[in-house]
CSV table of C-alpha atoms in Angstrom, one decimal:
chain,number,residue,atom,x,y,z
U,1,MET,CA,104.4,78.4,-2.5
U,2,LYS,CA,103.2,75.1,-1.1
U,3,ARG,CA,101.8,73.9,-4.4
U,4,PHE,CA,105.1,74.8,-6.0
U,5,SER,CA,107.0,72.8,-3.4
U,6,LYS,CA,104.7,69.7,-3.7
U,7,GLY,CA,105.0,69.8,-7.5
U,8,PHE,CA,108.6,70.2,-7.4
U,9,PHE,CA,109.0,67.2,-5.1
U,10,TYR,CA,106.8,64.9,-7.4
U,11,LEU,CA,108.4,66.1,-10.6
U,12,LEU,CA,112.0,66.3,-9.7
U,13,ILE,CA,113.0,65.1,-6.1
U,14,LEU,CA,111.0,61.8,-6.1
U,15,PRO,CA,112.2,60.5,-9.5
U,16,ILE,CA,115.7,61.2,-8.2
U,17,ILE,CA,115.1,59.2,-5.0
U,18,TRP,CA,113.5,56.3,-7.1
U,19,GLY,CA,116.5,56.4,-9.5
U,20,PHE,CA,118.9,56.4,-6.7
U,21,PHE,CA,117.4,53.4,-5.0
U,22,GLY,CA,116.9,51.7,-8.3
U,23,TRP,CA,120.5,52.2,-9.2
U,24,GLN,CA,121.5,50.9,-5.7
U,25,GLY,CA,119.4,47.9,-6.3
U,26,TRP,CA,120.8,47.2,-9.6
U,27,MET,CA,124.4,47.6,-8.3
U,28,TRP,CA,123.6,45.2,-5.5
U,29,TRP,CA,122.0,42.7,-7.9
U,30,SER,CA,124.9,42.9,-10.3
U,31,TRP,CA,127.3,42.2,-7.5
U,32,ALA,CA,125.2,39.5,-5.8
U,33,SER,CA,124.4,37.5,-9.0
U,34,ALA,CA,128.0,37.7,-10.4
U,35,ALA,CA,130.4,34.8,-10.2
U,36,PRO,CA,132.4,34.8,-6.9
U,37,GLN,CA,135.5,34.0,-9.0
U,38,GLY,CA,137.4,32.7,-6.0
U,39,GLU,CA,136.8,35.7,-3.8
U,40,GLN,CA,135.5,33.3,-1.2
U,41,GLN,CA,137.5,30.2,-0.4
U,42,VAL,CA,136.0,26.8,-0.7
U,43,ASN,CA,136.8,24.6,2.3
U,44,GLY,CA,139.6,27.1,2.9
U,45,SER,CA,141.8,26.3,-0.1
U,46,VAL,CA,140.0,26.4,-3.5
U,47,GLU,CA,141.4,28.8,-6.0
U,48,SER,CA,139.4,30.8,-8.6
U,49,GLY,CA,137.7,28.7,-11.3
U,50,ASN,CA,138.2,25.3,-9.7
U,51,SER,CA,135.2,23.0,-9.7
U,52,VAL,CA,133.5,22.1,-6.5
U,53,LYS,CA,131.5,18.9,-5.9
U,54,ILE,CA,128.3,19.6,-4.0
U,55,LEU,CA,125.6,17.1,-3.1
U,56,ILE,CA,121.9,18.1,-2.9
U,57,PRO,CA,119.9,15.5,-1.2
U,58,PRO,CA,116.3,14.7,-2.2
U,59,GLY,CA,113.8,17.0,-0.6
U,60,THR,CA,116.2,19.9,0.0
U,61,SER,CA,114.5,23.3,0.0
U,62,SER,CA,115.6,26.0,-2.4
U,63,GLN,CA,116.4,28.2,0.6
U,64,GLN,CA,118.7,25.4,2.0
U,65,ILE,CA,120.3,25.0,-1.4
U,66,GLY,CA,121.1,28.7,-1.5
U,67,GLU,CA,122.6,28.6,2.0
U,68,ASP,CA,124.7,25.6,1.0
U,69,LEU,CA,126.0,27.1,-2.2
U,70,LYS,CA,126.9,30.4,-0.2
U,71,ALA,CA,128.8,28.4,2.4
U,72,ALA,CA,130.6,26.6,-0.4
U,73,GLY,CA,131.6,29.9,-2.0
U,74,LEU,CA,129.7,29.2,-5.1
U,75,ILE,CA,127.3,32.2,-4.8
U,76,ARG,CA,127.7,35.6,-3.1
U,77,SER,CA,124.2,36.0,-1.7
U,78,ASP,CA,121.5,33.6,-0.5
U,79,LEU,CA,119.0,36.4,-0.7
U,80,ALA,CA,119.7,36.8,-4.4
U,81,TRP,CA,119.4,33.1,-4.7
U,82,ARG,CA,115.9,33.1,-3.2
U,83,LEU,CA,114.8,35.9,-5.5
U,84,TRP,CA,116.2,34.1,-8.5
U,85,ALA,CA,114.5,30.9,-7.4
U,86,ARG,CA,111.2,32.7,-7.2
U,87,TRP,CA,111.7,34.0,-10.7
U,88,LEU,CA,112.4,30.5,-12.0
U,89,ILE,CA,109.2,29.2,-10.4
U,90,PHE,CA,107.2,32.1,-11.8
U,91,GLN,CA,108.5,31.2,-15.3
U,92,ASP,CA,108.1,27.4,-14.8
U,93,PRO,CA,105.6,26.6,-12.0
U,94,GLN,CA,105.9,22.9,-12.6
U,95,GLY,CA,109.8,23.0,-12.4
U,96,ASP,CA,112.0,22.6,-9.4
U,97,PHE,CA,115.6,22.2,-8.4
U,98,LYS,CA,116.8,18.6,-8.8
U,99,ALA,CA,118.6,16.5,-6.2
U,100,GLY,CA,122.0,15.0,-7.1
U,101,THR,CA,125.8,15.6,-7.1
U,102,TYR,CA,126.9,18.7,-9.1
U,103,SER,CA,130.2,19.9,-10.3
U,104,LEU,CA,130.1,23.6,-9.9
U,105,ALA,CA,132.7,26.4,-10.1
U,106,PRO,CA,133.1,29.8,-8.4
U,107,SER,CA,133.7,31.2,-11.9
U,108,GLN,CA,130.0,30.6,-12.8
U,109,SER,CA,127.3,33.2,-12.1
U,110,LEU,CA,124.4,32.7,-9.9
U,111,SER,CA,122.1,32.2,-12.9
U,112,GLU,CA,124.4,29.6,-14.4
U,113,VAL,CA,124.6,27.6,-11.1
U,114,ALA,CA,120.8,27.8,-10.8
U,115,SER,CA,120.2,26.7,-14.3
U,116,LYS,CA,122.4,23.7,-13.9
U,117,ILE,CA,120.6,22.6,-10.7
U,118,TRP,CA,117.1,23.5,-12.2
U,119,LYS,CA,117.8,21.3,-15.2
U,120,GLY,CA,119.3,18.5,-13.2
U,121,GLU,CA,122.7,18.5,-15.0
U,122,VAL,CA,124.2,16.2,-12.3
U,123,MET,CA,127.8,15.3,-12.1
U,124,THR,CA,128.6,12.0,-14.0
U,125,LEU,CA,131.6,9.8,-14.4
U,126,SER,CA,132.6,7.9,-17.5
U,127,PHE,CA,134.0,4.4,-17.7
U,128,THR,CA,134.8,2.2,-20.7
U,129,ILE,CA,134.9,-1.6,-20.6
U,130,PRO,CA,136.7,-3.0,-23.7
U,131,GLU,CA,135.5,-6.3,-25.4
U,132,GLY,CA,137.2,-9.4,-24.0
U,133,TRP,CA,137.7,-8.1,-20.5
U,134,SER,CA,137.2,-10.5,-17.5
U,135,ILE,CA,135.5,-9.5,-14.3
U,136,GLN,CA,139.0,-9.5,-12.7
U,137,GLN,CA,140.2,-7.0,-15.3
U,138,MET,CA,137.2,-4.8,-14.7
U,139,ALA,CA,137.7,-5.0,-11.0
U,140,GLU,CA,141.3,-3.8,-11.3
U,141,TYR,CA,140.2,-1.0,-13.6
U,142,PHE,CA,137.5,0.4,-11.3
U,143,GLU,CA,139.9,0.4,-8.4
U,144,GLN,CA,142.5,2.3,-10.5
U,145,GLN,CA,139.8,4.8,-11.4
U,146,GLY,CA,139.0,5.3,-7.8
U,147,PHE,CA,135.4,4.1,-8.1
U,148,PHE,CA,135.6,1.3,-5.5
U,149,SER,CA,137.8,-1.6,-4.5
U,150,ALA,CA,138.5,-4.6,-6.8
U,151,GLU,CA,137.2,-6.9,-4.0
U,152,GLU,CA,133.9,-5.0,-3.7
U,153,PHE,CA,133.3,-5.4,-7.4
U,154,ILE,CA,134.2,-9.0,-7.5
U,155,ALA,CA,131.9,-9.7,-4.5
U,156,ALA,CA,129.0,-7.9,-6.2
U,157,SER,CA,129.5,-9.9,-9.4
U,158,ARG,CA,128.7,-13.0,-7.5
U,159,GLN,CA,125.3,-11.7,-6.4
U,160,ILE,CA,123.1,-12.8,-9.3
U,161,PRO,CA,120.0,-10.6,-9.5
U,162,VAL,CA,117.7,-13.3,-11.1
U,163,GLN,CA,114.7,-11.5,-9.5
U,164,ASP,CA,115.3,-8.5,-11.8
U,165,TYR,CA,116.8,-10.4,-14.8
U,166,ALA,CA,114.9,-13.6,-15.2
U,167,TRP,CA,116.8,-14.4,-18.4
U,168,LEU,CA,120.0,-14.9,-16.4
U,169,PRO,CA,121.0,-18.6,-16.2
U,170,GLN,CA,120.0,-20.6,-13.1
U,171,ASN,CA,122.8,-21.4,-10.6
U,172,LEU,CA,125.2,-19.0,-12.3
U,173,PRO,CA,128.2,-18.6,-9.9
U,174,LEU,CA,129.2,-15.2,-11.2
U,175,LEU,CA,128.2,-12.6,-13.9
U,176,GLU,CA,131.2,-13.3,-16.1
U,177,GLY,CA,130.2,-12.8,-19.8
U,178,PHE,CA,127.0,-11.0,-19.0
U,179,LEU,CA,128.5,-7.5,-18.1
U,180,PHE,CA,128.3,-5.9,-21.5
U,181,PRO,CA,131.5,-4.1,-22.8
U,182,ASP,CA,130.7,-0.5,-23.7
U,183,THR,CA,131.2,3.1,-22.6
U,184,TYR,CA,128.9,4.2,-19.7
U,185,GLN,CA,127.9,7.3,-17.9
U,186,VAL,CA,127.0,7.0,-14.2
U,187,GLU,CA,125.8,9.6,-11.7
U,188,ALA,CA,128.4,10.4,-9.2
U,189,THR,CA,126.1,9.5,-6.4
U,190,GLU,CA,125.5,6.1,-7.9
U,191,VAL,CA,129.1,4.9,-8.3
U,192,THR,CA,128.7,1.6,-6.5
U,193,PRO,CA,129.5,-1.9,-7.8
U,194,GLN,CA,125.8,-2.7,-7.7
U,195,ALA,CA,124.8,0.4,-9.7
U,196,VAL,CA,127.5,-0.2,-12.3
U,197,ILE,CA,126.7,-3.9,-12.7
U,198,ARG,CA,123.0,-3.0,-13.1
U,199,GLN,CA,123.9,-0.6,-15.9
U,200,MET,CA,125.9,-3.3,-17.7
U,201,LEU,CA,123.2,-5.9,-17.3
U,202,ASN,CA,120.7,-3.5,-18.7
U,203,ARG,CA,122.9,-2.9,-21.7
U,204,PHE,CA,123.3,-6.6,-22.3
U,205,GLN,CA,119.5,-6.9,-22.0
U,206,GLU,CA,119.0,-4.2,-24.6
U,207,GLN,CA,121.8,-5.0,-27.0
U,208,ALA,CA,122.6,-8.7,-26.8
U,209,LEU,CA,119.5,-10.5,-25.5
U,210,PRO,CA,117.3,-9.7,-28.6
U,211,ILE,CA,120.0,-11.4,-30.8
U,212,TYR,CA,119.9,-14.6,-28.9
U,213,GLN,CA,116.0,-14.6,-28.6
U,214,GLN,CA,115.6,-14.1,-32.4
U,215,ALA,CA,118.1,-17.0,-33.2
U,216,GLN,CA,117.1,-19.3,-30.4
U,217,SER,CA,114.8,-21.5,-32.4
U,218,GLN,CA,117.7,-22.1,-34.8
U,219,GLN,CA,120.3,-23.0,-32.1
U,220,ASN,CA,120.7,-25.7,-29.5
U,221,LEU,CA,122.7,-23.4,-27.3
U,222,SER,CA,121.5,-22.3,-23.9
U,223,ILE,CA,122.1,-18.7,-23.1
U,224,ASN,CA,124.9,-19.6,-20.8
U,225,GLN,CA,126.5,-21.8,-23.5
U,226,TRP,CA,126.1,-19.0,-26.1
U,227,VAL,CA,127.8,-16.4,-24.0
U,228,THR,CA,130.5,-18.9,-22.8
U,229,LEU,CA,131.3,-19.9,-26.5
U,230,ALA,CA,131.2,-16.2,-27.6
U,231,SER,CA,133.7,-15.3,-24.9
U,232,ILE,CA,136.1,-17.9,-26.3
U,233,VAL,CA,135.6,-16.6,-29.8
U,234,GLU,CA,136.2,-13.1,-28.5
U,235,LYS,CA,139.5,-14.1,-26.9
U,236,GLU,CA,140.8,-16.0,-30.0
U,237,ALA,CA,139.5,-13.7,-32.8
U,238,VAL,CA,141.7,-10.7,-33.5
U,239,VAL,CA,141.0,-10.1,-37.2
U,240,PRO,CA,137.2,-9.4,-37.7
U,241,GLU,CA,137.2,-11.4,-40.9
U,242,GLU,CA,138.2,-14.6,-39.0
U,243,ARG,CA,135.5,-14.3,-36.4
U,244,HIS,CA,132.9,-16.4,-38.0
U,245,ARG,CA,135.5,-19.0,-39.1
U,246,ILE,CA,136.8,-19.4,-35.7
U,247,SER,CA,133.3,-19.9,-34.4
U,248,GLY,CA,132.8,-22.5,-37.1
U,249,VAL,CA,135.9,-24.4,-35.9
U,250,PHE,CA,134.6,-24.5,-32.3
U,251,HIS,CA,131.1,-25.6,-33.5
U,252,ASN,CA,132.7,-28.4,-35.5
U,253,ARG,CA,134.7,-29.6,-32.5
U,254,LEU,CA,131.7,-29.5,-30.2
U,255,GLN,CA,129.6,-31.5,-32.6
U,256,LYS,CA,132.4,-34.1,-32.9
U,257,GLY,CA,133.0,-34.3,-29.2
U,258,ILE,CA,136.6,-33.0,-29.6
U,259,GLN,CA,138.1,-30.9,-26.9
U,260,LEU,CA,138.1,-27.1,-27.9
U,261,ALA,CA,141.7,-26.9,-26.8
U,262,ALA,CA,141.5,-23.1,-26.5
U,263,ASP,CA,144.4,-21.5,-24.8
U,264,PRO,CA,142.4,-18.6,-23.3
U,265,THR,CA,140.4,-21.1,-21.2
U,266,VAL,CA,143.5,-22.4,-19.6
U,267,GLU,CA,144.8,-18.9,-19.0
U,268,TYR,CA,141.4,-18.0,-17.3
U,269,GLY,CA,141.4,-21.1,-15.2
U,270,LEU,CA,145.0,-20.4,-13.9
U,271,GLY,CA,144.7,-16.7,-13.7
U,272,ILE,CA,147.6,-16.1,-16.1
U,273,ARG,CA,148.2,-14.6,-19.5
U,274,GLN,CA,150.6,-16.1,-22.1
U,275,THR,CA,152.7,-14.0,-24.5
U,276,VAL,CA,154.9,-14.8,-27.5
U,277,ASP,CA,157.9,-14.9,-25.2
U,278,GLN,CA,156.2,-16.9,-22.5
U,279,PRO,CA,153.7,-19.2,-24.1
U,280,LEU,CA,151.7,-21.9,-22.1
U,281,THR,CA,153.8,-24.7,-20.9
U,282,PHE,CA,152.9,-28.4,-21.1
U,283,LYS,CA,152.5,-28.4,-17.3
U,284,GLN,CA,150.0,-25.6,-17.4
U,285,VAL,CA,148.1,-27.1,-20.2
U,286,GLU,CA,147.9,-30.4,-18.3
U,287,THR,CA,146.8,-28.7,-15.0
U,288,PRO,CA,143.2,-29.9,-14.2
U,289,SER,CA,140.7,-27.2,-14.0
U,290,PRO,CA,136.9,-26.9,-14.9
U,291,TYR,CA,138.0,-24.3,-17.5
U,292,ASN,CA,140.7,-26.3,-19.1
U,293,THR,CA,139.3,-27.2,-22.6
U,294,TYR,CA,142.5,-29.3,-23.4
U,295,ILE,CA,141.3,-31.8,-20.8
U,296,ASN,CA,137.6,-31.4,-20.6
U,297,VAL,CA,135.3,-32.0,-23.6
U,298,GLY,CA,132.6,-29.3,-24.1
U,299,LEU,CA,132.3,-25.8,-22.8
U,300,PRO,CA,133.7,-24.4,-19.5
U,301,PRO,CA,131.1,-23.8,-16.8
U,302,THR,CA,131.0,-20.1,-17.4
U,303,ALA,CA,132.2,-17.5,-19.9
U,304,ILE,CA,135.9,-16.4,-19.5
U,305,ALA,CA,135.3,-12.7,-20.5
U,306,SER,CA,132.7,-10.3,-21.8
U,307,PRO,CA,132.1,-10.9,-25.6
U,308,GLY,CA,131.1,-7.9,-27.7
U,309,LEU,CA,128.3,-8.0,-30.2
U,310,ALA,CA,130.4,-9.2,-33.1
U,311,SER,CA,131.4,-12.3,-31.3
U,312,LEU,CA,128.0,-12.9,-29.9
U,313,LYS,CA,126.6,-12.8,-33.5
U,314,ALA,CA,129.4,-14.9,-34.9
U,315,THR,CA,128.7,-17.6,-32.4
U,316,LEU,CA,125.1,-17.9,-33.6
U,317,THR,CA,126.1,-17.8,-37.3
U,318,PRO,CA,129.3,-19.9,-37.6
U,319,GLU,CA,131.1,-20.3,-41.0
U,320,LYS,CA,130.3,-23.7,-42.5
U,321,THR,CA,133.8,-25.3,-43.1
U,322,ASP,CA,135.6,-28.6,-42.5
U,323,TYR,CA,138.2,-26.9,-40.3
U,324,LEU,CA,138.9,-28.4,-37.0
U,325,TYR,CA,142.1,-26.5,-36.0
U,326,PHE,CA,143.7,-23.2,-36.2
U,327,MET,CA,147.1,-21.8,-35.3
U,328,ALA,CA,147.9,-18.3,-34.5
U,329,ARG,CA,150.6,-16.6,-36.5
U,330,TYR,CA,151.0,-14.0,-33.7
U,331,ASP,CA,150.1,-11.1,-36.0
U,332,GLY,CA,146.4,-11.5,-35.4
U,333,THR,CA,145.7,-14.0,-38.2
U,334,HIS,CA,145.5,-17.8,-38.0
U,335,ILE,CA,146.3,-20.8,-40.2
U,336,PHE,CA,143.2,-23.0,-40.4
U,337,SER,CA,143.5,-26.8,-40.8
U,338,ARG,CA,141.2,-29.8,-41.4
U,339,THR,CA,143.4,-32.5,-40.1
U,340,GLU,CA,145.9,-33.1,-37.3
U,341,ALA,CA,148.7,-33.4,-39.8
U,342,GLU,CA,147.8,-30.1,-41.4
U,343,HIS,CA,147.7,-28.5,-38.0
U,344,GLN,CA,151.1,-29.9,-37.0
U,345,ALA,CA,152.6,-28.6,-40.2
U,346,ALA,CA,151.0,-25.1,-39.4
U,347,ILE,CA,152.5,-25.2,-35.9
U,348,ALA,CA,156.0,-26.0,-37.5
U,349,GLU,CA,155.6,-23.1,-40.0
U,350,VAL,CA,154.8,-20.6,-37.3
U,351,GLU,CA,157.6,-21.7,-35.1
U,352,ARG,CA,160.1,-21.5,-38.1
U,353,ASN,CA,158.9,-17.9,-38.7
U,354,LEU,CA,159.2,-16.9,-35.1
U,355,SER,CA,162.8,-18.3,-35.0
U,356,THR,CA,163.8,-16.2,-37.9
U,357,GLN,CA,162.5,-12.9,-36.4
């Protein structure tokens, strides 16, 4: 009878007990590892599926990460987190959770949240700087995007990191022209004027600097003169096909010692922008400024905007012509002239066309 009872226990009762606890364990794990889906509020007010920004400082233990995630309503159980963390370490002993700022959602399962932090898929912000923007325009853009204030960015642009970028011109008052226009991704924890500027300088170093270095022996332009002239070409050229020709006009005027007479330099010096309806006045053109190329011969002291690659290249490879003047038709194209008389005729033609519109 005893043998029967013991055999009956091992063959029937014990498997039932194991099955029961296994089922209970599986049910618990299914619950603990599932997405909270908004069942717990985040900061008392987050609805289901909304993303949550969470910062994981360097050196944070996996246990602390789990506790922080549970407190934020992003996982249901910190015990389940610890178990899953051990499983990840077992699979990849060299891996670890990565510090940074993450955008997570209560609609994500524990394994999805863990995978994102394990791989270091940190939260990033994107920003785009168009060709031809000045530092002032960038500053206003960053403030509108909520990155930082315009004043902070302008102040940072006046700090010249020559110790890290030896190719930057000496005695440069600000980084105008050297903040390369492009689209960037920056980690949320690094959204500072200094970090953004460093990214843009790195991109200039990668994309633009090699072009100058390769052509330097064929040009008599310093890097500051190159970028400054390219910024004027950038502001004047609208139609890509005219870019090299406009560059050629400016090169011709520089060689002959004639003022560049570029409207964008006057606008930059005065902090204004002309339009078809409100062109520059004679008083504005005659206002003294280091940037006024109607008054001063040669180039301004710095660039007036951030030139793109096309303008940087065109400045090094100007079109060889006899043109000394060009007049905007206000449709993106220009009339090019060799003499003052031709230029005055072009001005009269444009004014007649505008008056009939």
